[in-house]
Tab-separated table of C-alpha atoms in Angstrom:
chain	number	residue	atom	x	y	z
P	1	MET	CA	7.777	79.561	-9.971
P	2	ALA	CA	10.329	81.221	-7.928
P	3	ILE	CA	9.152	84.266	-5.827
P	4	LYS	CA	11.685	86.542	-4.279
P	5	VAL	CA	10.570	89.004	-1.377
P	6	ARG	CA	12.549	92.158	-1.124
P	7	GLU	CA	13.106	93.829	2.218
P	8	THR	CA	10.528	96.567	0.791
P	9	ALA	CA	7.850	93.733	0.372
P	10	CYS	CA	7.977	94.131	-3.249
P	11	ILE	CA	7.208	90.661	-4.653
P	12	GLU	CA	9.045	89.848	-7.958
P	13	VAL	CA	8.001	86.814	-9.791
P	14	GLU	CA	11.061	85.724	-11.625
P	15	SER	CA	9.476	83.179	-13.992
P	16	GLY	CA	6.042	82.744	-15.503
P	17	ASN	CA	6.239	85.832	-17.705
P	18	VAL	CA	4.313	88.019	-15.448
P	19	GLN	CA	6.542	90.664	-14.059
P	20	ASN	CA	9.736	89.376	-15.232
P	21	LYS	CA	11.743	92.703	-15.522
P	22	ALA	CA	14.480	93.806	-13.340
P	23	PRO	CA	13.781	96.367	-10.437
P	24	ILE	CA	14.740	99.891	-11.594
P	25	THR	CA	17.677	101.020	-9.577
P	26	LEU	CA	18.862	104.567	-9.291
P	27	THR	CA	22.448	105.972	-8.916
P	28	ALA	CA	22.857	108.993	-6.755
P	29	VAL	CA	23.319	110.958	-9.993
P	30	GLU	CA	20.195	109.498	-11.367
P	31	TYR	CA	18.259	110.039	-8.403
P	32	ALA	CA	19.312	113.720	-8.141
P	33	ALA	CA	18.243	114.090	-11.739
P	34	LEU	CA	14.867	112.588	-11.000
P	35	SER	CA	14.508	114.621	-7.830
P	36	SER	CA	15.206	117.751	-9.957
P	37	SER	CA	12.598	116.941	-12.556
P	38	LEU	CA	10.123	116.199	-9.920
P	39	ALA	CA	10.819	119.673	-8.311
P	40	MET	CA	10.428	121.604	-11.510
P	41	PRO	CA	7.235	123.398	-12.043
P	42	SER	CA	5.407	121.584	-14.910
P	43	LYS	CA	5.723	123.156	-18.332
P	44	PRO	CA	2.905	124.919	-19.843
P	45	LEU	CA	0.561	122.740	-21.875
P	46	SER	CA	0.976	123.082	-25.606
P	47	SER	CA	-2.014	124.543	-27.547
P	48	GLU	CA	-2.252	120.984	-29.343
P	49	VAL	CA	-2.933	119.617	-25.871
P	50	LYS	CA	-5.201	122.249	-24.787
P	51	GLN	CA	-7.305	121.324	-28.089
P	52	ALA	CA	-7.189	117.662	-27.113
P	53	ILE	CA	-8.391	118.472	-23.564
P	54	ALA	CA	-11.147	120.478	-25.206
P	55	ASN	CA	-12.192	117.576	-27.358
P	56	TYR	CA	-11.945	115.175	-24.477
P	57	LYS	CA	-14.507	117.305	-22.611
P	58	LYS	CA	-16.709	116.929	-25.532
P	59	ILE	CA	-16.743	113.264	-25.407
P	60	ASN	CA	-19.916	111.921	-23.585
P	61	ALA	CA	-18.706	108.768	-21.803
P	62	LEU	CA	-19.742	106.943	-18.732
P	63	ARG	CA	-16.743	106.103	-16.417
P	64	VAL	CA	-17.163	103.303	-14.213
P	65	ARG	CA	-14.344	103.101	-11.792
R	1	MET	CA	-34.031	112.861	-12.303
R	2	GLY	CA	-34.749	114.446	-15.453
R	3	GLY	CA	-35.254	112.689	-18.821
R	4	ASN	CA	-33.216	114.943	-20.913
R	5	ALA	CA	-29.755	113.650	-20.314
R	6	GLU	CA	-28.163	112.354	-23.420
R	7	GLN	CA	-26.999	108.780	-22.959
R	8	PRO	CA	-23.400	108.527	-23.031
R	9	ARG	CA	-21.941	107.220	-26.170
R	10	TYR	CA	-18.820	105.688	-24.766
R	11	VAL	CA	-18.418	103.359	-21.811
R	12	LEU	CA	-15.014	103.082	-19.811
R	13	GLU	CA	-14.950	100.311	-17.367
R	14	LYS	CA	-12.678	97.562	-15.758
R	15	MET	CA	-12.005	94.844	-18.171
R	16	THR	CA	-14.004	91.411	-17.354
R	17	LYS	CA	-14.430	88.224	-19.239
R	18	LEU	CA	-17.701	89.491	-20.597
R	19	HIS	CA	-15.825	92.017	-22.849
R	20	ASN	CA	-15.140	90.968	-26.322
R	21	VAL	CA	-11.539	91.604	-27.272
R	22	SER	CA	-11.155	89.101	-30.263
R	23	SER	CA	-11.475	91.391	-32.877
R	24	PHE	CA	-9.491	94.138	-31.206
R	25	ASP	CA	-6.666	95.284	-33.673
R	26	CYS	CA	-4.532	98.317	-32.993
R	27	GLN	CA	-1.693	97.122	-35.580
R	28	ASN	CA	0.714	96.340	-32.876
R	29	THR	CA	1.316	92.581	-32.338
R	30	TYR	CA	2.339	93.057	-28.765
R	31	LEU	CA	-0.471	95.343	-27.589
R	32	ASN	CA	-3.076	93.191	-29.335
R	33	GLY	CA	-1.669	89.986	-27.665
R	34	PHE	CA	-1.356	91.705	-24.403
R	35	LEU	CA	-5.176	92.583	-24.389
R	36	GLN	CA	-6.214	89.324	-25.559
R	37	GLY	CA	-3.888	87.228	-23.593
R	38	LYS	CA	-2.746	88.665	-20.626
R	39	ALA	CA	-4.539	91.899	-19.333
R	40	LEU	CA	-7.440	89.807	-17.846
R	41	ARG	CA	-5.311	87.284	-16.337
R	42	GLU	CA	-3.030	90.004	-14.668
R	43	ALA	CA	-6.251	91.708	-13.366
R	44	THR	CA	-7.594	88.724	-11.885
R	45	ARG	CA	-4.299	88.213	-9.682
R	46	ASP	CA	-4.276	92.138	-8.960
R	47	LEU	CA	-0.886	92.523	-10.976
R	48	SER	CA	-2.157	95.125	-13.134
R	49	LEU	CA	-5.535	96.731	-14.075
R	50	THR	CA	-6.904	97.264	-17.554
R	51	PHE	CA	-9.745	99.750	-18.436
R	52	VAL	CA	-11.669	99.197	-21.798
R	53	LEU	CA	-13.481	101.493	-23.876
R	54	MET	CA	-16.753	100.531	-25.801
R	55	ASP	CA	-18.703	102.658	-28.238
R	56	GLU	CA	-22.322	101.901	-27.354
R	57	ALA	CA	-23.499	103.182	-30.873
R	58	VAL	CA	-21.749	99.971	-32.017
R	59	SER	CA	-21.606	97.405	-29.453
R	60	SER	CA	-21.634	97.364	-25.418
R	61	THR	CA	-19.223	94.748	-25.198
R	62	SER	CA	-16.701	95.071	-28.237
R	63	VAL	CA	-13.574	96.820	-27.129
R	64	ILE	CA	-12.209	99.891	-29.149
R	65	GLY	CA	-9.396	100.903	-26.984
R	66	TYR	CA	-7.852	100.059	-23.551
R	67	PHE	CA	-5.165	101.105	-20.978
R	68	THR	CA	-3.296	99.221	-18.378
R	69	LEU	CA	-1.714	100.560	-15.303
R	70	ARG	CA	0.327	98.864	-12.431
R	71	SER	CA	2.563	100.066	-9.685
R	72	ASP	CA	6.383	100.142	-10.025
R	73	SER	CA	9.160	101.634	-7.943
R	74	TYR	CA	12.554	102.900	-8.111
R	75	TYR	CA	15.166	101.951	-5.779
R	76	PRO	CA	17.756	104.570	-5.106
R	77	ASP	CA	21.158	103.388	-4.027
R	78	ASP	CA	22.262	103.201	-0.379
R	79	ASN	CA	23.564	106.860	-0.144
R	80	SER	CA	20.218	108.412	-1.182
R	81	GLU	CA	17.865	110.135	1.090
R	82	VAL	CA	14.914	108.058	0.502
R	83	ASP	CA	14.482	104.095	0.092
R	84	ILE	CA	12.082	103.882	-2.523
R	85	VAL	CA	10.466	106.105	-5.180
R	86	PRO	CA	6.737	105.106	-5.956
R	87	VAL	CA	5.687	105.497	-9.558
R	88	VAL	CA	2.893	104.245	-11.797
R	89	GLU	CA	3.617	102.292	-15.048
R	90	LEU	CA	1.518	102.762	-18.087
R	91	VAL	CA	1.958	99.040	-19.437
R	92	ALA	CA	-0.161	99.409	-22.440
R	93	LEU	CA	-2.569	101.964	-24.174
R	94	ALA	CA	-4.230	101.345	-27.701
R	95	ARG	CA	-7.128	101.789	-29.694
R	96	ASP	CA	-8.556	99.907	-32.586
R	97	ARG	CA	-7.320	100.749	-36.037
R	98	THR	CA	-10.659	101.809	-36.992
R	99	ARG	CA	-10.610	104.577	-34.414
R	100	TYR	CA	-7.945	106.521	-35.772
R	101	LYS	CA	-8.006	110.176	-35.553
R	102	GLN	CA	-11.133	110.251	-33.314
R	103	GLY	CA	-9.467	111.542	-30.112
R	104	ILE	CA	-9.699	108.014	-28.558
R	105	GLY	CA	-5.806	107.905	-27.772
R	106	ASP	CA	-6.271	111.147	-25.980
R	107	PHE	CA	-9.079	110.242	-24.305
R	108	LEU	CA	-7.611	106.996	-23.021
R	109	LEU	CA	-4.287	108.881	-21.771
R	110	ILE	CA	-6.243	111.437	-19.771
R	111	GLU	CA	-8.377	108.796	-18.182
R	112	ALA	CA	-5.081	106.934	-17.365
R	113	LEU	CA	-3.643	110.084	-16.032
R	114	ARG	CA	-6.868	110.577	-14.024
R	115	ASN	CA	-6.341	107.238	-12.435
R	116	VAL	CA	-2.762	107.968	-11.483
R	117	LYS	CA	-3.868	111.263	-9.908
R	118	LEU	CA	-6.489	109.435	-7.805
R	119	VAL	CA	-3.812	106.936	-6.456
R	120	ALA	CA	-1.437	109.837	-5.949
R	121	ASP	CA	-4.047	111.925	-3.766
R	122	LEU	CA	-4.514	108.752	-1.591
R	123	ILE	CA	-1.117	107.208	-1.182
R	124	GLY	CA	1.658	109.439	-2.892
R	125	ILE	CA	3.063	108.733	-6.277
R	126	ALA	CA	5.876	110.537	-7.848
R	127	GLY	CA	5.006	110.009	-11.631
R	128	LEU	CA	4.155	107.962	-14.534
R	129	HIS	CA	6.480	106.012	-16.719
R	130	LEU	CA	6.045	103.935	-19.935
R	131	ALA	CA	8.190	102.530	-22.533
R	132	PRO	CA	6.246	103.721	-25.638
R	133	THR	CA	5.874	101.969	-28.951
R	134	ARG	CA	7.384	104.113	-31.830
R	135	GLU	CA	3.744	104.827	-32.767
R	136	GLY	CA	2.778	106.108	-29.442
R	137	ARG	CA	5.951	108.129	-28.800
R	138	ARG	CA	4.508	111.293	-30.573
R	139	LEU	CA	1.110	111.200	-28.381
R	140	TYR	CA	3.401	111.202	-25.244
R	141	TYR	CA	5.709	113.942	-26.150
R	142	ARG	CA	2.754	116.302	-26.713
R	143	TYR	CA	1.800	115.742	-22.975
R	144	ASN	CA	5.266	116.824	-21.910
R	145	PHE	CA	6.628	113.315	-21.033
R	146	ALA	CA	10.249	113.555	-20.948
R	147	GLU	CA	13.220	111.191	-21.306
R	148	HIS	CA	14.063	109.510	-18.046
R	149	PRO	CA	17.094	110.458	-16.105
R	150	LEU	CA	17.936	106.695	-16.086
R	151	SER	CA	21.005	106.097	-18.121
R	152	TYR	CA	20.340	102.374	-18.629
R	153	ARG	CA	16.761	102.860	-19.508
R	154	THR	CA	16.859	105.029	-22.445
R	155	ASP	CA	13.356	103.645	-23.638
R	156	LEU	CA	11.512	105.086	-20.649
R	157	LEU	CA	9.607	108.399	-20.804
R	158	PHE	CA	8.541	110.004	-17.534
R	159	LEU	CA	5.791	112.509	-16.633
R	160	PRO	CA	5.903	113.709	-13.015
R	161	ILE	CA	2.819	113.998	-10.946
R	162	SER	CA	2.837	117.906	-10.937
R	163	THR	CA	2.217	117.779	-14.656
R	164	ILE	CA	-0.234	115.064	-14.406
R	165	ARG	CA	-2.432	117.288	-11.790
R	166	GLU	CA	-1.866	120.218	-14.069
R	167	ILE	CA	-3.486	118.282	-16.987
R	168	ILE	CA	-6.430	116.892	-14.961
R	169	ARG	CA	-6.943	120.337	-13.567
R	170	SER	CA	-7.291	121.556	-17.139
R	171	THR	CA	-9.941	119.053	-17.823
R	172	GLU	CA	-12.003	120.290	-14.972
R	173	GLU	CA	-12.146	123.779	-15.819
């Protein structure tokens, strides 16, 4: 199994069917678009999601983290 | 401790070898196979982490839904102001076919978002991305996931951390 260590210390396993995808690289234009979307205020939640959240709060679940 | 607290019906916890996933069927071959073949193997190697949901009214070990998260990063080209954009990838999220229309998909997604927010509050995360199945796309659009600005990964949807924080804040009101 070939393992390549990037300068950023991210390890990519190039075979073995574990994480065999190429790293995502961004051009300057794509990075600008991403930065813009990160800087924008979040859109209001739809009434459908608000209802889903209300239902979520009613689910009696034990969370073990 | 008072004795009046109602016993939780559901349990959400990290997947272990004690969980029964053999009968899980979400009607998606990849997502069934991931849970039954890869999820635990990846978790034991700290490559991703899978949380499984059980319905205690039925079985404390049979999985009725799950989600898997792992870290990912974007690498802006050399002229950008940052070297790396850290994100979380929602590798998989599915519920058993017997659990449609019960809010289980929403529950799992919100719990996954809660995990992302926890990580973001500790080490910084720009957002969450995923490559949705055709069946899942409608769920993610409801939560304001947007098409990714990447030109060559049109399959990806992205949700910025600001929206994730807003959603989790709403669950705590």
